[in-house]
CSV table of N, CA and C in Angstrom, one decimal:
chain,number,residue,atom,x,y,z
A,1,UNK,N,86.4,88.4,90.4
A,1,UNK,CA,87.7,88.3,89.5
A,1,UNK,C,87.4,87.4,88.4
A,2,UNK,N,87.9,87.8,87.3
A,2,UNK,CA,87.8,87.1,86.1
A,2,UNK,C,88.4,85.9,86.2
A,3,UNK,N,89.3,85.6,86.6
A,3,UNK,CA,90.2,84.4,86.5
A,3,UNK,C,90.4,84.0,88.1
A,4,UNK,N,89.4,83.4,88.8
A,4,UNK,CA,89.9,83.2,90.1
A,4,UNK,C,91.1,82.3,90.5
A,5,UNK,N,91.4,81.4,89.6
A,5,UNK,CA,92.5,80.6,89.9
A,5,UNK,C,93.7,81.3,89.9
A,6,UNK,N,93.9,82.5,89.7
A,6,UNK,CA,95.1,83.3,89.8
A,6,UNK,C,95.1,84.1,91.1
A,7,UNK,N,94.1,84.1,92.0
A,7,UNK,CA,94.0,84.5,93.2
A,7,UNK,C,95.1,83.9,94.1
A,8,UNK,N,95.9,84.5,95.0
A,8,UNK,CA,96.5,83.9,96.1
A,8,UNK,C,96.1,84.2,97.4
A,9,UNK,N,96.9,83.6,98.3
A,9,UNK,CA,96.5,84.0,99.6
A,9,UNK,C,96.9,85.2,100.2
A,10,UNK,N,96.2,85.8,101.2
A,10,UNK,CA,96.7,87.1,101.8
A,10,UNK,C,98.3,86.9,102.2
A,11,UNK,N,98.5,85.6,102.8
A,11,UNK,CA,99.9,85.5,103.3
A,11,UNK,C,100.9,85.6,102.1
A,12,UNK,N,100.5,84.9,100.9
A,12,UNK,CA,101.4,85.2,99.8
A,12,UNK,C,101.5,86.6,99.2
A,13,UNK,N,100.2,87.4,99.3
A,13,UNK,CA,100.4,88.7,98.9
A,13,UNK,C,101.3,89.6,99.8
A,14,UNK,N,101.4,89.2,101.0
A,14,UNK,CA,102.1,90.0,102.0
A,14,UNK,C,103.7,89.6,101.9
A,15,UNK,N,103.9,88.5,101.3
A,15,UNK,CA,105.4,88.1,101.1
A,15,UNK,C,105.7,88.8,99.7
A,16,UNK,N,104.7,89.0,98.6
A,16,UNK,CA,105.3,89.8,97.7
A,16,UNK,C,105.6,91.1,97.9
A,17,UNK,N,104.7,91.8,98.7
A,17,UNK,CA,104.9,93.1,99.2
A,17,UNK,C,106.3,93.1,100.2
A,18,UNK,N,106.6,92.3,100.7
A,18,UNK,CA,107.8,92.2,101.6
A,18,UNK,C,108.9,92.2,100.8
A,19,UNK,N,108.8,91.4,99.6
A,19,UNK,CA,110.2,91.4,98.8
A,19,UNK,C,110.3,92.6,97.7
A,20,UNK,N,109.2,93.1,97.4
A,20,UNK,CA,109.3,94.2,96.3
A,20,UNK,C,109.8,95.4,97.1
A,21,UNK,N,110.5,96.5,96.3
A,21,UNK,CA,110.9,97.6,97.1
A,21,UNK,C,110.2,99.1,96.4
A,22,UNK,N,109.3,98.8,95.3
A,22,UNK,CA,108.5,99.8,94.9
A,22,UNK,C,107.2,99.3,94.5
A,23,UNK,N,106.3,100.3,94.3
A,23,UNK,CA,105.0,100.0,93.7
A,23,UNK,C,104.3,101.2,93.2
A,24,UNK,N,103.1,101.1,93.0
A,24,UNK,CA,102.3,102.3,92.6
A,24,UNK,C,101.3,102.5,93.3
A,25,UNK,N,101.1,104.1,93.9
A,25,UNK,CA,100.2,104.5,94.8
A,25,UNK,C,99.2,105.3,94.1
A,26,UNK,N,97.8,104.9,94.2
A,26,UNK,CA,96.9,105.5,93.4
A,26,UNK,C,96.1,106.3,94.6
A,27,UNK,N,95.8,107.4,94.2
A,27,UNK,CA,94.8,108.5,95.0
A,27,UNK,C,94.0,109.3,94.3
A,28,UNK,N,93.4,110.2,95.0
A,28,UNK,CA,92.7,111.3,94.3
A,28,UNK,C,93.4,112.6,94.5
A,29,UNK,N,93.6,113.4,93.4
A,29,UNK,CA,94.4,114.4,93.7
A,29,UNK,C,93.4,115.7,94.1
A,30,UNK,N,94.0,117.1,94.4
A,30,UNK,CA,93.2,118.1,94.8
A,30,UNK,C,92.2,118.5,94.1
A,31,UNK,N,92.2,118.3,92.8
A,31,UNK,CA,91.0,118.6,91.9
A,31,UNK,C,90.0,117.5,91.7
A,32,UNK,N,90.3,116.3,92.3
A,32,UNK,CA,89.3,115.2,92.3
A,32,UNK,C,89.5,114.2,91.3
A,33,UNK,N,90.7,114.3,90.7
A,33,UNK,CA,91.2,113.4,89.5
A,33,UNK,C,91.9,112.2,90.1
A,34,UNK,N,91.9,111.0,89.3
A,34,UNK,CA,92.9,110.1,89.7
A,34,UNK,C,94.3,110.5,89.6
A,35,UNK,N,95.1,110.1,90.5
A,35,UNK,CA,96.6,110.5,90.4
A,35,UNK,C,97.3,109.3,90.8
A,36,UNK,N,98.2,108.6,90.3
A,36,UNK,CA,99.0,107.5,90.5
A,36,UNK,C,100.5,107.9,90.4
A,37,UNK,N,101.3,107.4,91.4
A,37,UNK,CA,102.8,107.5,91.4
A,37,UNK,C,103.6,106.3,91.7
A,38,UNK,N,104.8,106.3,91.2
A,38,UNK,CA,105.5,105.1,91.9
A,38,UNK,C,106.1,105.4,93.1
A,39,UNK,N,106.4,104.8,94.0
A,39,UNK,CA,107.0,105.1,95.3
A,39,UNK,C,107.8,103.9,95.7
A,40,UNK,N,108.9,104.4,96.6
A,40,UNK,CA,109.7,103.3,97.2
A,40,UNK,C,108.8,103.0,98.7
A,41,UNK,N,109.2,101.8,99.1
A,41,UNK,CA,108.4,101.8,100.5
A,41,UNK,C,109.1,100.5,101.2
A,42,UNK,N,108.6,100.2,102.4
A,42,UNK,CA,109.0,99.0,103.2
A,42,UNK,C,107.4,98.7,103.9
A,43,UNK,N,107.6,97.5,104.1
A,43,UNK,CA,106.3,96.8,104.8
A,43,UNK,C,106.7,96.5,106.2
A,44,UNK,N,105.9,97.0,107.1
A,44,UNK,CA,106.0,96.6,108.5
A,44,UNK,C,104.8,95.7,108.9
A,45,UNK,N,105.1,94.4,108.8
A,45,UNK,CA,104.1,93.3,109.3
A,45,UNK,C,103.3,93.5,110.5
A,46,UNK,N,104.3,93.9,111.4
A,46,UNK,CA,103.7,94.1,112.8
A,46,UNK,C,102.8,95.2,113.0
A,47,UNK,N,103.0,96.2,112.2
A,47,UNK,CA,102.0,97.4,112.2
A,47,UNK,C,101.0,97.2,111.0
A,48,UNK,N,101.1,96.2,110.2
A,48,UNK,CA,100.1,95.9,109.3
A,48,UNK,C,100.0,97.0,108.4
A,49,UNK,N,101.2,97.8,107.9
A,49,UNK,CA,101.2,98.9,107.3
A,49,UNK,C,102.4,98.9,106.5
A,50,UNK,N,102.5,99.9,105.5
A,50,UNK,CA,103.5,100.3,104.5
A,50,UNK,C,104.0,101.7,104.7
A,51,UNK,N,105.1,102.1,104.7
A,51,UNK,CA,105.8,103.4,105.0
A,51,UNK,C,106.4,103.8,103.7
A,52,UNK,N,106.5,105.2,103.4
A,52,UNK,CA,107.0,105.6,102.3
A,52,UNK,C,107.2,107.1,102.8
A,53,UNK,N,108.1,107.6,101.8
A,53,UNK,CA,108.4,109.2,102.1
A,53,UNK,C,108.1,110.0,100.8
A,54,UNK,N,107.9,111.2,101.2
A,54,UNK,CA,107.6,112.3,100.1
A,54,UNK,C,107.9,113.7,100.7
A,55,UNK,N,107.9,114.7,99.6
A,55,UNK,CA,108.2,116.0,100.0
A,55,UNK,C,106.9,116.5,100.7
A,56,UNK,N,107.2,117.3,101.8
A,56,UNK,CA,106.3,118.1,102.4
A,56,UNK,C,105.6,119.2,101.6
A,57,UNK,N,106.1,119.4,100.4
A,57,UNK,CA,105.6,120.7,99.6
A,57,UNK,C,104.9,120.0,98.2
A,58,UNK,N,104.8,118.9,98.0
A,58,UNK,CA,104.5,118.1,96.6
A,58,UNK,C,103.0,117.8,96.4
A,59,UNK,N,102.5,117.6,95.4
A,59,UNK,CA,101.3,117.3,95.0
A,59,UNK,C,100.8,116.2,95.6
A,60,UNK,N,101.5,115.0,95.8
A,60,UNK,CA,101.2,113.8,96.6
A,60,UNK,C,100.8,114.1,98.1
A,61,UNK,N,101.7,114.9,98.7
A,61,UNK,CA,101.5,115.3,100.1
A,61,UNK,C,100.3,116.0,100.2
A,62,UNK,N,99.8,117.0,99.4
A,62,UNK,CA,98.6,117.7,99.6
A,62,UNK,C,97.3,116.7,99.2
A,63,UNK,N,97.8,115.9,98.0
A,63,UNK,CA,96.4,115.1,97.9
A,63,UNK,C,96.0,114.2,99.0
A,64,UNK,N,97.2,113.4,99.5
A,64,UNK,CA,97.0,112.7,100.7
A,64,UNK,C,96.2,113.1,101.8
A,65,UNK,N,96.7,114.6,102.1
A,65,UNK,CA,95.9,115.3,103.1
A,65,UNK,C,94.4,115.5,102.8
A,66,UNK,N,94.0,115.6,101.8
A,66,UNK,CA,92.8,115.9,101.4
A,66,UNK,C,92.0,114.7,101.1
A,67,UNK,N,92.6,113.6,100.5
A,67,UNK,CA,92.0,112.2,100.4
A,67,UNK,C,92.8,111.2,100.7
A,68,UNK,N,92.7,110.6,102.1
A,68,UNK,CA,93.8,109.7,102.7
A,68,UNK,C,93.4,108.3,102.3
A,69,UNK,N,92.4,108.0,101.5
A,69,UNK,CA,92.0,106.8,101.2
A,69,UNK,C,92.9,106.4,99.9
A,70,UNK,N,93.8,105.2,100.0
A,70,UNK,CA,94.6,105.0,98.8
A,70,UNK,C,94.3,103.5,98.3
A,71,UNK,N,95.0,103.3,97.1
A,71,UNK,CA,95.3,101.8,96.8
A,71,UNK,C,96.6,101.7,96.4
A,72,UNK,N,97.2,100.7,96.4
A,72,UNK,CA,98.6,100.4,96.2
A,72,UNK,C,98.9,99.2,95.6
A,73,UNK,N,99.8,99.0,94.6
A,73,UNK,CA,100.0,97.7,94.1
A,73,UNK,C,101.5,97.6,93.7
A,74,UNK,N,102.0,96.3,94.0
A,74,UNK,CA,103.3,96.0,93.8
A,74,UNK,C,103.4,94.9,93.0
A,75,UNK,N,104.1,94.8,91.9
A,75,UNK,CA,104.2,93.7,90.9
A,75,UNK,C,105.6,93.3,91.0
A,76,UNK,N,105.7,91.8,90.9
A,76,UNK,CA,106.9,91.3,91.0
A,76,UNK,C,107.0,90.2,90.0
A,77,UNK,N,108.4,89.8,89.4
A,77,UNK,CA,108.5,88.8,88.5
A,77,UNK,C,107.7,88.6,87.4
A,78,UNK,N,107.7,89.8,86.5
A,78,UNK,CA,107.0,89.9,85.4
A,78,UNK,C,107.7,89.3,84.4
A,79,UNK,N,107.5,88.5,83.4
A,79,UNK,CA,107.9,88.0,82.2
A,79,UNK,C,107.0,87.9,81.1
A,80,UNK,N,107.3,88.4,80.0
A,80,UNK,CA,106.3,88.3,78.8
A,80,UNK,C,106.6,87.1,78.2
A,81,UNK,N,105.6,86.5,77.8
A,81,UNK,CA,105.9,85.2,76.9
A,81,UNK,C,105.1,85.6,75.5
A,82,UNK,N,106.0,86.1,74.7
A,82,UNK,CA,105.6,86.5,73.2
A,82,UNK,C,104.8,85.5,72.5
A,83,UNK,N,105.3,84.5,72.4
A,83,UNK,CA,104.7,83.4,71.6
A,83,UNK,C,103.3,82.8,72.1
A,84,UNK,N,103.1,83.1,73.4
A,84,UNK,CA,101.7,82.7,73.8
A,84,UNK,C,100.8,83.9,74.2
A,85,UNK,N,101.4,85.2,74.0
A,85,UNK,CA,100.7,86.6,74.2
A,85,UNK,C,100.1,86.5,75.5
A,86,UNK,N,100.9,86.2,76.6
A,86,UNK,CA,100.6,86.3,77.9
A,86,UNK,C,101.7,86.8,78.9
A,87,UNK,N,101.5,87.3,80.0
A,87,UNK,CA,102.6,87.7,80.9
A,87,UNK,C,102.6,87.0,82.2
A,88,UNK,N,103.7,86.4,82.7
A,88,UNK,CA,103.7,85.7,84.0
A,88,UNK,C,104.0,86.8,85.0
A,89,UNK,N,103.2,86.7,86.0
A,89,UNK,CA,103.6,87.8,87.0
A,89,UNK,C,103.0,87.4,88.4
A,90,UNK,N,103.3,88.2,89.4
A,90,UNK,CA,102.7,88.1,90.7
A,90,UNK,C,102.6,89.5,91.2
A,91,UNK,N,101.5,89.8,91.7
A,91,UNK,CA,101.0,91.0,92.3
A,91,UNK,C,100.3,91.0,93.6
A,92,UNK,N,100.4,92.2,94.3
A,92,UNK,CA,99.6,92.5,95.7
A,92,UNK,C,99.1,93.6,95.5
A,93,UNK,N,97.8,93.8,96.1
A,93,UNK,CA,97.0,95.1,96.1
A,93,UNK,C,96.4,95.2,97.4
A,94,UNK,N,96.7,96.5,98.0
A,94,UNK,CA,96.2,96.8,99.2
A,94,UNK,C,95.2,98.1,98.9
A,95,UNK,N,94.3,98.2,99.9
A,95,UNK,CA,93.6,99.5,100.2
A,95,UNK,C,94.0,99.7,101.5
A,96,UNK,N,93.9,101.3,101.7
A,96,UNK,CA,94.2,101.6,103.0
A,96,UNK,C,94.1,103.1,103.3
A,97,UNK,N,94.4,103.6,104.4
A,97,UNK,CA,94.4,105.0,104.7
A,97,UNK,C,95.7,105.4,105.1
A,98,UNK,N,96.0,106.6,104.6
A,98,UNK,CA,97.3,107.2,105.0
A,98,UNK,C,97.2,108.2,106.0
A,99,UNK,N,98.0,108.0,106.8
A,99,UNK,CA,98.4,109.2,107.8
A,99,UNK,C,99.9,109.5,107.9
A,100,UNK,N,100.1,110.6,108.5
A,100,UNK,CA,101.6,111.1,108.3
A,100,UNK,C,102.3,110.9,109.8
A,101,UNK,N,103.5,110.7,109.8
A,101,UNK,CA,104.2,110.5,111.2
A,101,UNK,C,104.7,112.0,111.5
A,102,UNK,N,104.3,112.4,112.8
A,102,UNK,CA,104.7,113.8,113.1
A,102,UNK,C,105.8,113.8,113.9
A,103,UNK,N,106.1,112.7,114.8
A,103,UNK,CA,107.2,112.7,115.8
A,103,UNK,C,108.6,112.7,115.0
A,104,UNK,N,109.5,113.6,115.3
A,104,UNK,CA,110.6,113.6,114.7
A,104,UNK,C,111.7,112.3,114.9
A,105,UNK,N,111.5,111.9,115.9
A,105,UNK,CA,112.6,110.6,116.5
A,105,UNK,C,111.9,109.5,115.6
A,106,UNK,N,110.5,109.3,115.8
A,106,UNK,CA,109.9,108.1,115.0
A,106,UNK,C,110.2,108.2,113.5
A,107,UNK,N,110.3,109.6,113.0
A,107,UNK,CA,110.4,109.8,111.5
A,107,UNK,C,112.0,109.2,111.3
A,108,UNK,N,113.1,109.8,112.1
A,108,UNK,CA,114.4,109.2,112.0
A,108,UNK,C,114.5,107.7,111.9
A,109,UNK,N,113.7,107.0,112.9
A,109,UNK,CA,113.8,105.7,113.0
A,109,UNK,C,113.3,104.9,111.7
A,110,UNK,N,112.2,105.7,111.1
A,110,UNK,CA,111.6,105.0,110.1
A,110,UNK,C,112.1,105.2,108.7
A,111,UNK,N,113.1,106.5,108.6
A,111,UNK,CA,113.7,106.8,107.5
A,111,UNK,C,115.1,105.9,107.6
A,112,UNK,N,115.4,105.6,108.9
A,112,UNK,CA,116.6,104.6,108.8
A,112,UNK,C,116.2,103.2,108.3
A,113,UNK,N,114.7,102.7,108.6
A,113,UNK,CA,114.4,101.4,108.1
A,113,UNK,C,114.2,101.7,106.5
A,114,UNK,N,113.9,102.7,106.0
A,114,UNK,CA,113.6,102.9,104.6
A,114,UNK,C,115.1,102.8,103.9
A,115,UNK,N,116.1,103.6,104.5
A,115,UNK,CA,117.3,103.4,104.0
A,115,UNK,C,117.9,102.1,104.1
A,116,UNK,N,117.5,101.5,105.1
A,116,UNK,CA,118.3,100.1,105.0
A,116,UNK,C,117.5,99.1,104.1
A,117,UNK,N,116.3,99.4,103.8
A,117,UNK,CA,115.7,98.7,102.7
A,117,UNK,C,116.2,98.9,101.2
A,118,UNK,N,116.5,100.2,101.1
A,118,UNK,CA,116.8,100.6,99.7
A,118,UNK,C,118.3,100.8,99.6
A,119,UNK,N,119.0,101.0,100.5
A,119,UNK,CA,120.7,100.9,100.5
A,119,UNK,C,121.3,100.4,101.6
A,120,UNK,N,120.9,99.1,101.6
A,120,UNK,CA,121.4,98.4,102.8
A,120,UNK,C,123.0,98.3,102.7
A,121,UNK,N,123.6,98.4,103.8
A,121,UNK,CA,124.9,98.4,104.0
A,121,UNK,C,125.6,99.9,104.0
A,122,UNK,N,124.9,100.7,103.4
A,122,UNK,CA,125.5,102.2,103.4
A,122,UNK,C,125.2,102.9,104.6
A,123,UNK,N,126.0,102.5,105.7
A,123,UNK,CA,125.7,102.9,107.1
A,123,UNK,C,126.5,104.3,107.1
A,124,UNK,N,127.5,104.6,106.5
A,124,UNK,CA,128.4,105.6,107.1
A,124,UNK,C,127.7,107.2,106.7
A,125,UNK,N,127.0,107.2,105.5
A,125,UNK,CA,126.4,108.6,105.2
A,125,UNK,C,125.1,108.5,105.8
A,126,UNK,N,124.4,107.5,106.3
A,126,UNK,CA,123.1,107.5,106.5
A,126,UNK,C,122.5,108.5,107.6
A,127,UNK,N,123.4,108.6,108.7
A,127,UNK,CA,122.9,109.8,109.6
A,127,UNK,C,123.0,111.2,109.1
A,128,UNK,N,124.0,111.2,108.1
A,128,UNK,CA,124.0,112.8,107.6
A,128,UNK,C,122.9,112.9,106.5
A,129,UNK,N,122.7,112.1,106.0
A,129,UNK,CA,121.5,112.1,104.8
A,129,UNK,C,120.1,112.3,105.4
A,130,UNK,N,119.8,111.6,106.6
A,130,UNK,CA,118.7,111.7,107.4
A,130,UNK,C,118.6,113.2,107.9
A,131,UNK,N,119.8,113.5,108.5
A,131,UNK,CA,119.9,115.1,109.1
A,131,UNK,C,119.5,116.1,107.9
A,132,UNK,N,120.2,115.7,106.8
A,132,UNK,CA,119.9,116.8,105.7
A,132,UNK,C,118.5,116.9,105.3
A,133,UNK,N,117.8,115.8,105.4
A,133,UNK,CA,116.5,115.8,104.6
A,133,UNK,C,115.3,115.6,105.8
A,134,UNK,N,115.6,115.5,107.0
A,134,UNK,CA,114.6,115.5,108.0
A,134,UNK,C,113.4,116.7,108.0
A,135,UNK,N,113.7,117.7,107.9
A,135,UNK,CA,112.9,118.8,108.0
A,135,UNK,C,112.1,119.1,106.6
A,136,UNK,N,112.5,118.3,105.5
A,136,UNK,CA,111.8,118.5,104.2
A,136,UNK,C,111.0,117.4,103.8
A,137,UNK,N,111.3,116.3,104.5
A,137,UNK,CA,110.6,114.9,104.1
A,137,UNK,C,109.3,114.6,105.2
A,138,UNK,N,108.3,114.0,104.5
A,138,UNK,CA,107.2,113.4,105.4
A,138,UNK,C,107.4,112.1,105.2
A,139,UNK,N,107.0,111.3,106.3
A,139,UNK,CA,106.8,110.0,106.3
A,139,UNK,C,105.4,109.6,106.5
A,140,UNK,N,104.9,108.7,105.2
A,140,UNK,CA,103.6,108.3,105.3
A,140,UNK,C,103.3,106.9,105.7
A,141,UNK,N,102.2,106.7,106.4
A,141,UNK,CA,102.0,105.1,106.9
A,141,UNK,C,100.6,105.0,106.1
A,142,UNK,N,100.8,103.7,105.5
A,142,UNK,CA,99.4,103.4,104.8
A,142,UNK,C,99.0,102.3,105.7
A,143,UNK,N,97.9,102.5,106.5
A,143,UNK,CA,97.3,101.3,107.3
A,143,UNK,C,96.5,100.3,106.5
A,144,UNK,N,97.0,99.0,106.4
A,144,UNK,CA,96.4,98.2,105.3
A,144,UNK,C,95.0,97.9,106.1
A,145,UNK,N,94.0,98.1,105.1
A,145,UNK,CA,92.5,97.7,105.4
A,145,UNK,C,92.2,96.5,104.6
A,146,UNK,N,92.7,96.3,103.4
A,146,UNK,CA,92.5,95.2,102.7
A,146,UNK,C,93.5,94.7,101.7
A,147,UNK,N,93.8,93.5,101.7
A,147,UNK,CA,94.8,93.0,100.8
A,147,UNK,C,94.6,91.7,100.0
A,148,UNK,N,94.9,91.8,98.8
A,148,UNK,CA,94.8,90.6,98.0
A,148,UNK,C,95.9,90.6,96.9
A,149,UNK,N,95.9,89.2,96.2
A,149,UNK,CA,97.0,89.1,95.2
A,149,UNK,C,96.6,88.3,94.2
A,150,UNK,N,97.7,88.2,93.0
A,150,UNK,CA,97.3,87.5,91.8
A,150,UNK,C,98.6,86.9,91.6
A,151,UNK,N,98.5,85.7,90.8
A,151,UNK,CA,99.8,85.1,90.2
A,151,UNK,C,99.4,84.5,88.9
A,152,UNK,N,100.2,84.7,87.9
A,152,UNK,CA,99.8,84.1,86.7
A,152,UNK,C,101.3,83.4,86.3
A,153,UNK,N,101.3,81.9,86.5
A,153,UNK,CA,102.7,81.3,86.0
A,153,UNK,C,102.1,80.0,85.5
A,154,UNK,N,101.3,80.1,84.5
A,154,UNK,CA,100.5,78.8,83.7
A,154,UNK,C,101.5,78.0,83.1
A,155,UNK,N,102.6,77.5,83.8
A,155,UNK,CA,103.4,76.7,83.1
A,155,UNK,C,102.7,75.4,82.7
């Protein structure tokens, strides 16, 4: 790393992942080209994994089946400091392997957790929304194989 003083502990990187609700998933597409997309997710610390949803018919789904090795980054608290030509930030980067959840009951539980993360308190419509999308959505699990983080707050 160019500036090792910006490195943070694995625990701090996990805390960043836990507080963010979106990040950027990088993979290899069907043609072998780099492909990155923003995704919503939630962290399951006990499973050492990130979970996300996607369409079962999309480019991301097809690419991840062909090339399950991925990289994912979440960035929090960015602030550009114009007069100093720097950016204050904190980020977490993981590498891992994607697998897809096949069991419908497990998918329902995980979709409920994703809904709670992204739309906390919206309980009334949650079951009908999950019922509406359960057959069209895939739930991906990124098993975290490595994690690192950086922070620049050079006050």
